Amino acid sequence: MEQPIGFFDSGVGGLTIWDAVNQLLPNESTVYLADSAHAPYGEKSPQQIVERSLAASKFLLDNHHCKLIVVACNTATTNAIQVLRETYSVPFIGIEPAVKPAALSTKTKSIGVLATKGTLTSALFQKTANQFARNNEIAVVEVIGEGLVKLIENPNRDSLALRTLLQQYIQPMQTAQVDFIVLGCTHYPIIKKEISDIAGEAIRILDSAQPVARQTKKIMRKFDLQRTTTGTPQHQFYSTGDPKAFNAIFKQLGRLEDPNAIAVNL
Ligand code: DGL
């Protein structure tokens, strides 16, 4: 199937997922929507998150006829994926904090989850945290990464402000002797180095990009959605915010090509 895979996030964070999917499925065309004008999603009400997720999906489906959508955002997945699946017929791949692998591997019986308020307060996240961790006597230290998304969305981010916030957020996890920190927001892998510098070597940092990429491949196979032609795949990027900021961050992630993001109003 020639049609592209669609991705959306509240901003540049989902590029960490886009990159993993692109590496695993290099023959696929993609369309990525950064809803940066409405970031952060994490501080919106569940109803507002559902509305933004519906608008983003409508854009990917009506304007680009995407064959599958990767919800490259934990906050949108945990609050809206059910509504998206009920509203549209294409497959939706969601992303949730990697609580299960952390809970299966912890030696200290204590794991940290850094995520948005929208994710941590969602019923889906609480269900997962209870099922895989708390019900097995594993403590879950939940910390809201307030302010981080705004800093990450800025290509000239203030590294001192970032470090100050991270110290404040990681300290309670260190006190609780976590041996894993789960990055429950797709923006956070962009600052993984800063996080691990503060957390130290004894704490492992987990994100969900690889499992999401594998799941996308599996669902593509299941529904026979793979692109079978071999011409160069096309990648299109849209931002409801400043496309220049998007392009700059894209390059900082180590990709050589210019994404030439296009401004869009949704
Ligand atoms: N990247 C997002 C996530 O995975 C959303 C962050 C936000 O906009 O608050 O949760």
GROMACS .gro file of C-alpha atoms and ligand atoms in nm:
model
  276
    1MET     CA    1   0.000   0.000   0.000
    2GLU     CA    2   0.151   0.334  -0.114
    3GLN     CA    3  -0.018   0.555   0.145
    4PRO     CA    4   0.195   0.699   0.426
    5ILE     CA    5   0.205   0.614   0.794
    6GLY     CA    6   0.075   0.910   0.997
    7PHE     CA    7   0.228   1.032   1.325
    8PHE     CA    8   0.118   1.303   1.562
    9ASP     CA    9   0.239   1.449   1.888
   10SER     CA   10   0.196   1.776   2.075
   11GLY     CA   11   0.529   1.877   1.922
   12VAL     CA   12   0.874   1.745   1.841
   13GLY     CA   13   0.873   1.463   2.100
   14GLY     CA   14   0.713   1.210   1.869
   15LEU     CA   15   1.014   1.241   1.640
   16THR     CA   16   1.185   0.997   1.878
   17ILE     CA   17   0.915   0.746   1.777
   18TRP     CA   18   0.915   0.850   1.411
   19ASP     CA   19   1.290   0.786   1.401
   20ALA     CA   20   1.259   0.434   1.546
   21VAL     CA   21   0.973   0.344   1.306
   22ASN     CA   22   1.163   0.491   1.012
   23GLN     CA   23   1.471   0.281   1.094
   24LEU     CA   24   1.268  -0.038   1.121
   25LEU     CA   25   1.047   0.033   0.816
   26PRO     CA   26   1.274   0.237   0.586
   27ASN     CA   27   1.063   0.174   0.276
   28GLU     CA   28   0.755   0.348   0.421
   29SER     CA   29   0.647   0.705   0.346
   30THR     CA   30   0.541   0.911   0.647
   31VAL     CA   31   0.352   1.225   0.745
   32TYR     CA   32   0.433   1.378   1.084
   33LEU     CA   33   0.220   1.642   1.254
   34ALA     CA   34   0.367   1.842   1.542
   35ASP     CA   35   0.079   2.017   1.719
   36SER     CA   36   0.325   2.258   1.881
   37ALA     CA   37   0.082   2.551   1.892
   38HIS     CA   38  -0.118   2.347   2.144
   39ALA     CA   39   0.170   2.202   2.348
   40PRO     CA   40   0.190   2.096   2.619
   41TYR     CA   41  -0.094   1.845   2.602
   42GLY     CA   42   0.001   1.721   2.947
   43GLU     CA   43  -0.156   2.016   3.122
   44LYS     CA   44  -0.485   2.002   2.931
   45SER     CA   45  -0.806   1.836   3.048
   46PRO     CA   46  -0.883   1.485   2.917
   47GLN     CA   47  -1.159   1.638   2.701
   48GLN     CA   48  -0.918   1.888   2.544
   49ILE     CA   49  -0.662   1.613   2.479
   50VAL     CA   50  -0.933   1.407   2.304
   51GLU     CA   51  -1.030   1.711   2.091
   52ARG     CA   52  -0.671   1.778   1.983
   53SER     CA   53  -0.613   1.409   1.907
   54LEU     CA   54  -0.928   1.395   1.691
   55ALA     CA   55  -0.824   1.711   1.502
   56ALA     CA   56  -0.472   1.576   1.441
   57SER     CA   57  -0.604   1.238   1.321
   58LYS     CA   58  -0.860   1.404   1.094
   59PHE     CA   59  -0.579   1.605   0.930
   60LEU     CA   60  -0.370   1.291   0.874
   61LEU     CA   61  -0.665   1.097   0.735
   62ASP     CA   62  -0.853   1.360   0.532
   63ASN     CA   63  -0.554   1.546   0.389
   64HIS     CA   64  -0.301   1.263   0.363
   65HIS     CA   65  -0.502   0.939   0.355
   66CYS     CA   66  -0.272   0.772   0.605
   67LYS     CA   67  -0.311   0.395   0.622
   68LEU     CA   68  -0.222   0.374   0.990
   69ILE     CA   69  -0.162   0.629   1.265
   70VAL     CA   70   0.105   0.615   1.531
   71VAL     CA   71  -0.005   0.822   1.829
   72ALA     CA   72   0.350   0.931   1.913
   73CYS     CA   73   0.246   1.081   2.244
   74ASN     CA   74   0.185   0.911   2.580
   75THR     CA   75  -0.057   1.182   2.690
   76ALA     CA   76  -0.274   1.146   2.378
   77THR     CA   77  -0.261   0.766   2.394
   78THR     CA   78  -0.357   0.736   2.758
   79ASN     CA   79  -0.643   0.985   2.725
   80ALA     CA   80  -0.771   0.947   2.371
   81ILE     CA   81  -0.680   0.621   2.198
   82GLN     CA   82  -1.010   0.455   2.275
   83VAL     CA   83  -1.208   0.743   2.121
   84LEU     CA   84  -0.976   0.750   1.818
   85ARG     CA   85  -1.028   0.378   1.759
   86GLU     CA   86  -1.404   0.416   1.796
   87THR     CA   87  -1.411   0.714   1.557
   88TYR     CA   88  -1.184   0.603   1.272
   89SER     CA   89  -1.137   0.270   1.101
   90VAL     CA   90  -0.759   0.275   1.039
   91PRO     CA   91  -0.536   0.099   1.295
   92PHE     CA   92  -0.394   0.324   1.571
   93ILE     CA   93  -0.067   0.235   1.744
   94GLY     CA   94  -0.038   0.387   2.090
   95ILE     CA   95   0.248   0.447   2.328
   96GLU     CA   96   0.244   0.401   2.702
   97PRO     CA   97   0.519   0.439   2.963
   98ALA     CA   98   0.740   0.126   2.976
   99VAL     CA   99   0.626   0.029   3.326
  100LYS     CA  100   0.604  -0.341   3.248
  101PRO     CA  101   0.967  -0.397   3.137
  102ALA     CA  102   1.093  -0.183   3.426
  103ALA     CA  103   0.880  -0.376   3.677
  104LEU     CA  104   1.003  -0.708   3.539
  105SER     CA  105   1.370  -0.607   3.570
  106THR     CA  106   1.394  -0.398   3.888
  107LYS     CA  107   1.618  -0.535   4.163
  108THR     CA  108   1.542  -0.262   4.415
  109LYS     CA  109   1.164  -0.313   4.378
  110SER     CA  110   1.131   0.055   4.310
  111ILE     CA  111   1.089   0.229   3.975
  112GLY     CA  112   1.047   0.592   3.877
  113VAL     CA  113   0.814   0.725   3.609
  114LEU     CA  114   0.868   1.074   3.470
  115ALA     CA  115   0.567   1.177   3.263
  116THR     CA  116   0.309   1.449   3.210
  117LYS     CA  117   0.023   1.520   3.447
  118GLY     CA  118  -0.219   1.406   3.174
  119THR     CA  119  -0.050   1.065   3.151
  120LEU     CA  120   0.001   1.004   3.523
  121THR     CA  121  -0.358   1.092   3.612
  122SER     CA  122  -0.507   0.877   3.333
  123ALA     CA  123  -0.700   0.561   3.420
  124LEU     CA  124  -0.498   0.365   3.161
  125PHE     CA  125  -0.164   0.453   3.322
  126GLN     CA  126  -0.288   0.380   3.675
  127LYS     CA  127  -0.422   0.043   3.561
  128THR     CA  128  -0.085  -0.050   3.407
  129ALA     CA  129   0.110   0.071   3.712
  130ASN     CA  130  -0.110  -0.135   3.946
  131GLN     CA  131  -0.115  -0.446   3.730
  132PHE     CA  132   0.258  -0.475   3.660
  133ALA     CA  133   0.419  -0.299   3.954
  134ARG     CA  134   0.214  -0.217   4.263
  135ASN     CA  135   0.028  -0.549   4.271
  136ASN     CA  136   0.371  -0.719   4.271
  137GLU     CA  137   0.500  -0.506   4.557
  138ILE     CA  138   0.704  -0.279   4.336
  139ALA     CA  139   0.691   0.088   4.431
  140VAL     CA  140   0.620   0.338   4.155
  141VAL     CA  141   0.752   0.688   4.213
  142GLU     CA  142   0.547   0.912   3.983
  143VAL     CA  143   0.690   1.252   3.902
  144ILE     CA  144   0.522   1.510   3.678
  145GLY     CA  145   0.779   1.667   3.447
  146GLU     CA  146   0.612   2.007   3.458
  147GLY     CA  147   0.785   2.262   3.235
  148LEU     CA  148   1.009   2.012   3.056
  149VAL     CA  149   0.811   1.997   2.729
  150LYS     CA  150   0.820   2.375   2.694
  151LEU     CA  151   1.198   2.377   2.739
  152ILE     CA  152   1.248   2.089   2.495
  153GLU     CA  153   1.029   2.255   2.230
  154ASN     CA  154   1.275   2.547   2.223
  155PRO     CA  155   1.574   2.478   1.994
  156ASN     CA  156   1.782   2.725   2.202
  157ARG     CA  157   1.682   2.562   2.525
  158ASP     CA  158   1.800   2.698   2.858
  159SER     CA  159   2.030   2.421   2.982
  160LEU     CA  160   2.059   2.562   3.334
  161ALA     CA  161   1.679   2.576   3.377
  162LEU     CA  162   1.659   2.223   3.240
  163ARG     CA  163   1.921   2.093   3.481
  164THR     CA  164   1.753   2.262   3.778
  165LEU     CA  165   1.416   2.104   3.696
  166LEU     CA  166   1.569   1.761   3.634
  167GLN     CA  167   1.752   1.766   3.968
  168GLN     CA  168   1.426   1.850   4.141
  169TYR     CA  169   1.239   1.569   3.959
  170ILE     CA  170   1.504   1.296   3.989
  171GLN     CA  171   1.591   1.357   4.353
  172PRO     CA  172   1.275   1.190   4.498
  173MET     CA  173   1.340   0.891   4.275
  174GLN     CA  174   1.695   0.860   4.404
  175THR     CA  175   1.568   0.887   4.762
  176ALA     CA  176   1.329   0.600   4.686
  177GLN     CA  177   1.624   0.398   4.546
  178VAL     CA  178   1.478   0.338   4.203
  179ASP     CA  179   1.698   0.143   3.963
  180PHE     CA  180   1.491   0.236   3.656
  181ILE     CA  181   1.351   0.566   3.536
  182VAL     CA  182   1.078   0.523   3.277
  183LEU     CA  183   1.051   0.815   3.037
  184GLY     CA  184   0.674   0.839   3.000
  185CYS     CA  185   0.671   1.127   2.753
  186THR     CA  186   0.810   1.109   2.401
  187HIS     CA  187   0.980   1.447   2.443
  188TYR     CA  188   1.205   1.320   2.723
  189PRO     CA  189   1.436   1.088   2.521
  190ILE     CA  190   1.556   1.410   2.351
  191ILE     CA  191   1.714   1.503   2.688
  192LYS     CA  192   1.812   1.148   2.784
  193LYS     CA  193   2.177   1.242   2.824
  194GLU     CA  194   2.094   1.524   3.066
  195ILE     CA  195   1.867   1.287   3.260
  196SER     CA  196   2.124   1.009   3.288
  197ASP     CA  197   2.400   1.254   3.384
  198ILE     CA  198   2.193   1.353   3.687
  199ALA     CA  199   2.053   1.006   3.764
  200GLY     CA  200   2.396   0.842   3.759
  201GLU     CA  201   2.513   0.505   3.632
  202ALA     CA  202   2.320   0.291   3.878
  203ILE     CA  203   1.986   0.399   3.729
  204ARG     CA  204   1.878   0.273   3.388
  205ILE     CA  205   1.665   0.495   3.167
  206LEU     CA  206   1.389   0.329   2.963
  207ASP     CA  207   1.173   0.461   2.683
  208SER     CA  208   0.918   0.297   2.454
  209ALA     CA  209   1.043   0.384   2.105
  210GLN     CA  210   1.169   0.036   2.005
  211PRO     CA  211   0.863  -0.158   2.126
  212VAL     CA  212   0.634   0.090   1.945
  213ALA     CA  213   0.833   0.050   1.623
  214ARG     CA  214   0.811  -0.332   1.651
  215GLN     CA  215   0.437  -0.314   1.719
  216THR     CA  216   0.389  -0.089   1.416
  217LYS     CA  217   0.570  -0.343   1.196
  218LYS     CA  218   0.362  -0.627   1.338
  219ILE     CA  219   0.030  -0.448   1.275
  220MET     CA  220   0.140  -0.346   0.924
  221ARG     CA  221   0.201  -0.712   0.846
  222LYS     CA  222  -0.121  -0.827   1.009
  223PHE     CA  223  -0.334  -0.591   0.795
  224ASP     CA  224  -0.113  -0.626   0.488
  225LEU     CA  225  -0.035  -0.253   0.480
  226GLN     CA  226   0.332  -0.262   0.375
  227ARG     CA  227   0.446  -0.053   0.084
  228THR     CA  228   0.549  -0.291  -0.191
  229THR     CA  229   0.699  -0.047  -0.445
  230THR     CA  230   1.067   0.044  -0.412
  231GLY     CA  231   1.077   0.412  -0.519
  232THR     CA  232   1.219   0.655  -0.263
  233PRO     CA  233   0.970   0.699   0.022
  234GLN     CA  234   0.845   1.052   0.094
  235HIS     CA  235   0.854   1.214   0.439
  236GLN     CA  236   0.640   1.519   0.508
  237PHE     CA  237   0.641   1.726   0.825
  238TYR     CA  238   0.381   1.974   0.945
  239SER     CA  239   0.372   2.198   1.248
  240THR     CA  240   0.091   2.404   1.395
  241GLY     CA  241   0.369   2.606   1.562
  242ASP     CA  242   0.688   2.753   1.420
  243PRO     CA  243   0.825   2.532   1.139
  244LYS     CA  244   1.171   2.686   1.182
  245ALA     CA  245   1.189   2.566   1.543
  246PHE     CA  246   1.075   2.222   1.425
  247ASN     CA  247   1.346   2.209   1.157
  248ALA     CA  248   1.615   2.315   1.404
  249ILE     CA  249   1.523   2.048   1.659
  250PHE     CA  250   1.496   1.783   1.388
  251LYS     CA  251   1.856   1.857   1.290
  252GLN     CA  252   1.970   1.849   1.653
  253LEU     CA  253   1.843   1.491   1.667
  254GLY     CA  254   2.119   1.395   1.429
  255ARG     CA  255   1.930   1.364   1.102
  256LEU     CA  256   2.108   1.511   0.804
  257GLU     CA  257   1.818   1.589   0.576
  258ASP     CA  258   1.619   1.911   0.604
  259PRO     CA  259   1.263   1.826   0.704
  260ASN     CA  260   1.123   2.146   0.544
  261ALA     CA  261   0.830   2.149   0.784
  262ILE     CA  262   0.518   2.326   0.661
  263ALA     CA  263   0.303   2.547   0.885
  264VAL     CA  264  -0.055   2.431   0.925
  265ASN     CA  265  -0.355   2.563   1.120
  266LEU     CA  266  -0.578   2.309   1.289
  267DGL     N1  267   0.512   1.409   2.395
  267DGL     C1  268   0.400   1.397   2.475
  267DGL     C2  269   0.389   1.272   2.555
  267DGL     O1  270   0.444   1.172   2.517
  267DGL     C3  271   0.320   1.515   2.518
  267DGL     C4  272   0.382   1.609   2.610
  267DGL     C5  273   0.299   1.729   2.633
  267DGL     O2  274   0.262   1.794   2.536
  267DGL     O3  275   0.269   1.760   2.748
  267DGL     O4  276   0.324   1.269   2.656
   0.00000   0.00000   0.00000
